[in-house]
């Protein structure tokens, strides 16, 4: 055996996953449950990482208004979350602070409430099996959220919504992966992947990794990697800005779509939707707009100190829905990418991981192929 092939053998895994954000680590978690060896290659701390900057909702309400497949997929994942969180938290010996008390959207005008209810009713008519919702007036909202201000005219409540501590989720996935023998290689930027008859060779500078299968979960980085495997990932960044207050006495028993109190007491407020390319900064005008709405909703926030604010980039496909694909040109290569990777974490760790292991893409995933973007695949 030559030195190269001995080295290749040492660096070989059943599955190589590119990207160690929440999507990649959920897939790794699911795959290792079935006993396969996994290597995760990830960039350094300066990389774009939506998994470290998100709002941490496990959210169903209003998801898939124009897309019944996505509404069902989101519901399915949210329903798997309880057992996923319990198993992961137990194995990682770390609380994730996941809870599912239901979630609210607060409306600050009758017009806003009417539009919101109209959209949810439309969704419910199209997908009757998705989670239901209640329309609340000011008094009903006040019962659930005593701190709301007089400007809140009402809102909607969905019992299927929840939230988690997203940094704990990521930490628990990494800890469990380590314990299950996943090789994690941080600080490595993958730019070239070679396809061979028996698998995939990933070039890391002078070294090479080998995987029988490869899964692209590199967030915005998927865009450049996908064509090398006959896949298509037309992803663009969309910035969201979030701020967090000092720790406050618990006063929010339910998460709202843009305001939630964390297990530590800080109130997270966000988030904007901005088309600013790869700029993950913040600007005071946007933060002031976000803060003003939060104060109108909960006047007591006017006296709270903001201790941190940040911008993070969403991983957006042209229609905002996930892309799940197995490559026809390069069997054994997969693409798994989405916005809402926290909500979809449970489905990624179970349904997607199983599909990759079995090389069998279930019917439910077909709607999420990039083929819907009408792209002609270039030869690899
Ligand atoms: C402001 C904001 C709020 C959000 N709120 C919510 C929410 O409330 N609920 C919800 O469900 N979702 C939410 N999301 C979305 C969620 O955070 C993302 O869907 C999820 O984090 C995507 O995870 P990922 O692993 O695909 O991407 P990332 O976290 O971006 O990870 C990608 C990883 O791939 C690595 N990588 C990239 N290119 C390469 C390469 N060439 N070689 C090696 N490694 C590479 C990067 O280093 C990175 O670690 C929010 C996102 C944002 C930005």
XYZ file of C-alpha atoms and ligand atoms in Angstrom:
433
model
C 0.000 0.000 0.000
C 1.430 3.421 -0.942
C 1.809 6.245 1.581
C -1.022 8.112 -0.136
C -3.466 5.255 0.023
C -2.550 4.535 3.675
C -3.257 8.184 4.420
C -6.489 8.097 2.437
C -7.604 5.080 4.435
C -6.853 6.908 7.688
C -8.920 9.884 6.502
C -11.820 7.866 5.140
C -15.379 7.953 6.458
C -18.695 6.532 5.394
C -20.051 10.059 5.155
C -18.301 13.424 4.900
C -20.435 16.425 5.787
C -19.344 19.891 4.655
C -20.557 22.502 7.161
C -20.825 22.215 10.938
C -23.809 24.507 11.535
C -27.071 23.235 12.941
C -28.090 21.594 9.665
C -24.840 19.648 9.247
C -24.681 18.629 12.888
C -28.297 17.402 12.886
C -27.589 15.263 9.841
C -24.395 13.963 11.516
C -26.353 13.212 14.694
C -28.958 11.247 12.766
C -26.436 9.316 10.693
C -24.267 8.268 13.641
C -27.337 6.890 15.367
C -27.182 4.181 12.697
C -23.534 3.407 13.345
C -21.882 4.954 10.284
C -18.611 6.875 10.555
C -18.843 10.599 9.882
C -16.390 13.454 9.355
C -17.603 17.059 9.495
C -15.484 19.727 7.812
C -16.212 23.287 8.880
C -14.764 26.745 8.365
C -13.346 28.922 11.137
C -14.915 31.365 13.568
C -14.998 34.150 10.985
C -17.386 32.177 8.748
C -21.014 33.110 8.102
C -22.969 31.093 10.626
C -26.716 31.547 10.805
C -26.730 28.839 13.471
C -25.054 31.192 15.949
C -27.098 34.301 15.233
C -30.712 33.210 14.954
C -33.881 33.875 16.922
C -34.328 30.260 18.122
C -38.013 29.749 17.434
C -39.411 26.317 16.677
C -42.260 27.870 14.758
C -45.263 26.578 12.844
C -47.688 29.509 12.777
C -48.058 30.915 9.265
C -45.302 28.725 7.776
C -46.005 27.650 4.214
C -48.792 30.099 3.450
C -48.079 29.616 -0.271
C -46.718 26.105 0.002
C -48.759 23.276 1.575
C -45.770 20.870 1.347
C -43.715 23.230 3.463
C -46.577 23.747 5.924
C -46.766 19.954 6.432
C -42.981 19.542 6.602
C -42.698 22.278 9.254
C -45.514 20.748 11.310
C -43.933 17.321 11.063
C -40.602 18.622 12.358
C -42.193 20.640 15.158
C -44.046 17.494 16.244
C -40.776 15.537 16.346
C -39.051 18.213 18.421
C -40.117 17.002 21.866
C -38.549 13.560 21.490
C -35.554 14.927 19.562
C -34.821 17.478 22.312
C -35.286 14.931 25.099
C -32.935 12.408 23.499
C -30.276 14.952 22.568
C -30.367 16.728 25.899
C -30.116 13.418 27.730
C -27.183 12.177 25.683
C -25.335 15.502 25.774
C -26.098 15.898 29.501
C -27.059 19.487 28.801
C -30.432 21.237 28.990
C -31.565 22.786 25.710
C -34.294 24.883 27.337
C -36.768 23.740 24.701
C -40.425 24.395 25.475
C -43.635 24.376 23.500
C -46.087 26.651 25.266
C -47.507 27.881 21.962
C -46.581 31.169 20.318
C -48.223 34.509 19.705
C -48.142 37.243 17.124
C -49.176 40.657 18.447
C -50.900 43.115 16.113
C -50.769 46.866 16.598
C -53.734 47.806 14.356
C -57.050 46.297 13.266
C -55.813 46.276 9.707
C -52.715 44.288 10.655
C -54.824 41.794 12.603
C -57.261 41.388 9.728
C -54.468 40.702 7.235
C -52.822 38.217 9.549
C -56.020 36.313 10.267
C -56.885 36.289 6.554
C -53.502 34.729 5.698
C -53.749 32.074 8.428
C -57.311 31.195 7.379
C -56.180 30.789 3.789
C -53.385 28.476 4.911
C -55.760 26.468 7.067
C -58.244 26.039 4.222
C -55.461 24.754 1.945
C -53.839 22.551 4.605
C -56.549 21.573 7.090
C -54.213 19.075 8.779
C -51.731 21.775 9.859
C -51.885 23.221 13.385
C -54.890 25.405 14.135
C -54.800 28.913 15.583
C -56.907 31.192 17.766
C -57.686 34.828 17.127
C -57.395 36.864 20.320
C -58.660 40.320 21.181
C -56.787 42.683 23.476
C -58.343 41.273 26.661
C -57.544 37.680 25.704
C -53.982 38.657 24.842
C -53.678 40.469 28.173
C -54.663 37.318 30.035
C -51.807 35.409 28.447
C -49.334 38.286 28.354
C -50.188 40.726 31.159
C -47.373 43.090 30.136
C -48.799 44.043 26.717
C -49.491 47.726 26.132
C -52.751 49.429 25.117
C -51.669 49.623 21.463
C -51.940 45.854 21.043
C -55.374 45.379 19.473
C -55.172 41.591 19.441
C -53.210 38.803 17.886
C -53.049 35.145 16.993
C -52.015 32.128 19.040
C -50.843 28.732 17.809
C -50.347 25.929 20.332
C -47.800 24.181 18.084
C -45.122 26.884 18.432
C -42.140 26.740 20.758
C -38.593 27.951 21.320
C -35.208 26.693 22.432
C -31.755 27.966 23.350
C -30.153 27.758 19.900
C -26.559 27.955 21.171
C -27.211 25.094 23.569
C -28.733 23.128 20.712
C -25.594 23.567 18.621
C -23.299 22.835 21.567
C -25.249 19.673 22.433
C -25.060 18.455 18.840
C -21.288 19.013 18.780
C -20.764 17.335 22.159
C -22.840 14.311 21.181
C -21.123 14.080 17.824
C -17.739 14.004 19.585
C -18.913 11.267 21.924
C -20.237 9.223 19.023
C -16.859 9.411 17.294
C -17.595 12.044 14.660
C -14.360 13.611 13.472
C -14.843 17.377 13.472
C -12.364 19.400 11.424
C -12.823 23.113 12.064
C -10.860 25.871 10.345
C -10.957 24.124 6.955
C -12.429 25.753 3.878
C -13.436 23.201 1.242
C -13.163 24.505 -2.279
C -12.608 21.394 -4.393
C -14.354 18.030 -4.350
C -13.355 15.258 -6.753
C -15.761 12.490 -7.714
C -14.407 8.942 -8.118
C -16.041 5.606 -8.812
C -16.073 4.646 -5.124
C -16.869 7.990 -3.512
C -15.683 11.559 -3.031
C -12.281 13.114 -2.383
C -12.276 16.399 -0.565
C -9.156 18.484 -1.022
C -7.941 20.286 2.079
C -4.712 21.983 1.070
C -2.125 19.222 0.830
C -4.367 16.627 2.420
C -7.332 14.687 1.158
C -10.390 13.255 2.865
C -12.407 10.420 1.440
C -16.103 9.796 1.921
C -18.299 7.091 0.440
C -21.043 9.667 0.586
C -20.937 13.425 0.861
C -23.544 15.833 2.223
C -23.387 19.562 1.514
C -24.713 21.485 4.514
C -22.468 24.522 4.127
C -25.207 27.160 4.313
C -24.376 30.003 1.930
C -21.180 28.118 0.984
C -23.312 25.472 -0.758
C -23.742 27.780 -3.704
C -20.140 27.293 -4.892
C -19.781 23.656 -3.882
C -23.008 22.247 -5.343
C -22.138 22.453 -9.081
C -19.076 20.239 -8.489
C -21.492 17.439 -7.572
C -24.153 18.072 -10.217
C -26.312 19.889 -7.663
C -27.798 23.364 -7.730
C -27.952 25.755 -4.762
C -29.015 29.258 -5.840
C -28.767 30.664 -2.300
C -28.495 34.293 -1.297
C -27.958 35.975 2.068
C -30.719 37.912 3.804
C -29.701 39.820 6.895
C -31.626 39.831 10.136
C -30.738 42.120 13.057
C -31.444 41.084 16.615
C -30.871 42.707 20.002
C -30.974 41.317 23.511
C -31.726 43.178 26.720
C -30.209 42.832 30.150
C -31.641 39.987 32.235
C -35.173 40.801 33.427
C -37.558 39.084 35.814
C -39.557 36.474 33.868
C -42.605 38.220 32.372
C -43.135 36.429 29.054
C -44.607 32.951 29.339
C -44.920 32.611 25.579
C -42.594 33.438 22.688
C -43.838 35.949 20.107
C -42.693 35.917 16.497
C -40.274 38.793 17.112
C -39.942 39.025 20.917
C -39.077 36.259 23.351
C -37.563 35.966 26.789
C -34.678 33.541 26.999
C -34.141 31.021 29.776
C -31.456 33.382 31.150
C -33.892 36.331 31.391
C -32.682 38.504 28.491
C -35.361 39.528 26.006
C -34.455 38.891 22.381
C -36.001 41.325 19.938
C -35.777 41.061 16.189
C -35.635 40.585 13.373
C -35.299 42.500 10.141
C -35.252 41.128 6.606
C -32.618 43.016 4.606
C -31.023 42.540 1.238
C -27.479 43.823 1.945
C -25.299 41.097 0.450
C -22.731 39.548 2.777
C -22.748 42.433 5.273
C -23.545 40.983 8.697
C -23.274 44.304 10.546
C -25.971 46.299 12.320
C -27.315 49.816 11.851
C -28.948 52.023 14.432
C -31.905 52.984 12.235
C -33.069 49.390 11.781
C -32.418 48.547 15.427
C -34.410 51.633 16.512
C -37.380 50.562 14.341
C -37.272 47.053 15.828
C -36.996 48.441 19.367
C -39.878 50.906 18.887
C -42.284 48.159 17.875
C -41.192 46.028 20.827
C -41.800 48.961 23.205
C -45.261 49.577 21.726
C -46.002 45.906 22.343
C -44.466 45.766 25.838
C -44.045 49.304 27.221
C -41.894 48.048 30.102
C -39.097 47.334 27.596
C -38.557 51.112 27.323
C -36.603 50.942 30.567
C -34.526 47.861 29.675
C -30.865 48.161 28.693
C -29.887 46.561 25.404
C -26.674 44.673 26.118
C -25.899 43.267 22.691
C -27.054 43.469 19.091
C -25.903 41.606 16.031
C -26.653 40.873 12.423
C -26.709 37.389 10.916
C -27.305 36.136 7.394
C -30.195 33.856 6.546
C -29.569 31.161 3.960
C -32.308 31.918 1.434
C -33.338 30.035 -1.693
C -35.258 31.997 -4.385
C -38.648 31.034 -2.885
C -37.457 30.872 0.734
C -38.112 27.115 1.055
C -35.527 24.379 1.710
C -33.505 22.634 -0.956
C -33.114 18.901 -0.414
C -31.550 16.953 -3.261
C -29.675 13.808 -4.085
C -27.415 14.173 -7.091
C -28.355 12.202 -10.196
C -24.956 12.781 -11.767
C -22.983 11.822 -8.658
C -24.883 9.150 -6.690
C -24.019 9.429 -3.015
C -23.897 13.253 -3.022
C -26.613 15.204 -1.228
C -27.595 18.804 -0.605
C -29.462 19.808 2.553
C -30.054 23.505 3.093
C -32.821 25.727 4.382
C -33.943 28.772 6.216
C -35.622 27.774 9.549
C -32.945 25.230 10.399
C -33.893 25.354 14.073
C -37.530 24.455 13.439
C -36.480 21.801 10.944
C -33.683 20.368 13.123
C -35.755 17.396 14.275
C -36.736 16.430 10.720
C -33.142 16.761 9.531
C -31.858 14.508 12.325
C -34.439 11.819 11.604
C -36.133 11.808 8.188
C -33.289 13.373 6.169
C -30.539 11.391 7.909
C -32.426 8.141 7.260
C -32.996 9.048 3.610
C -29.254 9.630 3.131
C -28.323 6.366 4.797
C -30.857 4.400 2.750
C -30.227 6.272 -0.517
C -33.996 6.512 -0.688
C -35.528 9.941 -0.983
C -39.056 9.831 0.456
C -41.922 11.291 -1.543
C -42.303 14.164 0.963
C -38.886 15.535 -0.036
C -39.530 15.693 -3.778
C -41.247 19.071 -3.516
C -38.005 20.543 -2.171
C -35.705 19.626 -5.052
C -33.898 22.531 -6.749
C -35.475 21.239 -9.956
C -38.381 23.533 -9.096
C -36.136 26.454 -10.080
C -36.065 25.243 -13.662
C -32.300 25.119 -13.864
C -30.500 23.134 -16.544
C -27.853 21.052 -14.732
C -24.357 21.527 -16.090
C -22.153 18.459 -16.448
C -20.010 18.017 -13.288
C -31.494 36.600 12.061
C -31.894 35.155 11.910
C -32.958 34.655 12.639
C -33.337 33.334 12.496
N -34.333 32.837 13.275
C -34.708 31.541 13.165
C -35.699 31.002 14.002
O -36.233 31.682 14.880
N -36.063 29.709 13.811
C -35.517 28.928 12.839
O -35.909 27.783 12.674
N -34.507 29.405 12.067
C -34.101 30.680 12.206
N -33.091 31.172 11.436
C -32.508 30.305 10.422
C -31.472 29.352 10.979
O -30.575 30.017 11.813
C -30.752 28.712 9.789
O -31.685 28.065 8.956
C -29.715 27.699 10.196
O -28.858 28.211 11.170
C -28.936 27.287 8.968
O -27.941 26.418 9.421
P -26.811 25.884 8.434
O -26.072 24.876 9.188
O -27.431 25.530 7.123
O -25.956 27.178 8.099
P -24.822 27.923 8.944
O -25.162 28.048 10.367
O -24.566 29.199 8.197
O -23.597 26.953 8.863
C -22.940 26.688 7.662
C -21.586 26.169 8.039
O -20.939 25.764 6.848
C -19.593 26.169 6.921
N -19.078 26.335 5.545
C -19.550 27.154 4.589
N -18.821 27.009 3.457
C -17.868 26.085 3.732
C -16.812 25.516 2.984
N -16.594 25.857 1.702
N -15.998 24.605 3.585
C -16.207 24.238 4.886
N -17.214 24.732 5.639
C -18.043 25.644 5.060
C -19.609 27.478 7.695
O -18.368 27.665 8.305
C -20.719 27.238 8.701
O -20.240 26.746 9.927
C -32.666 32.491 11.573
C -31.577 32.998 10.860
C -31.189 34.306 11.017
C -30.015 34.801 10.258
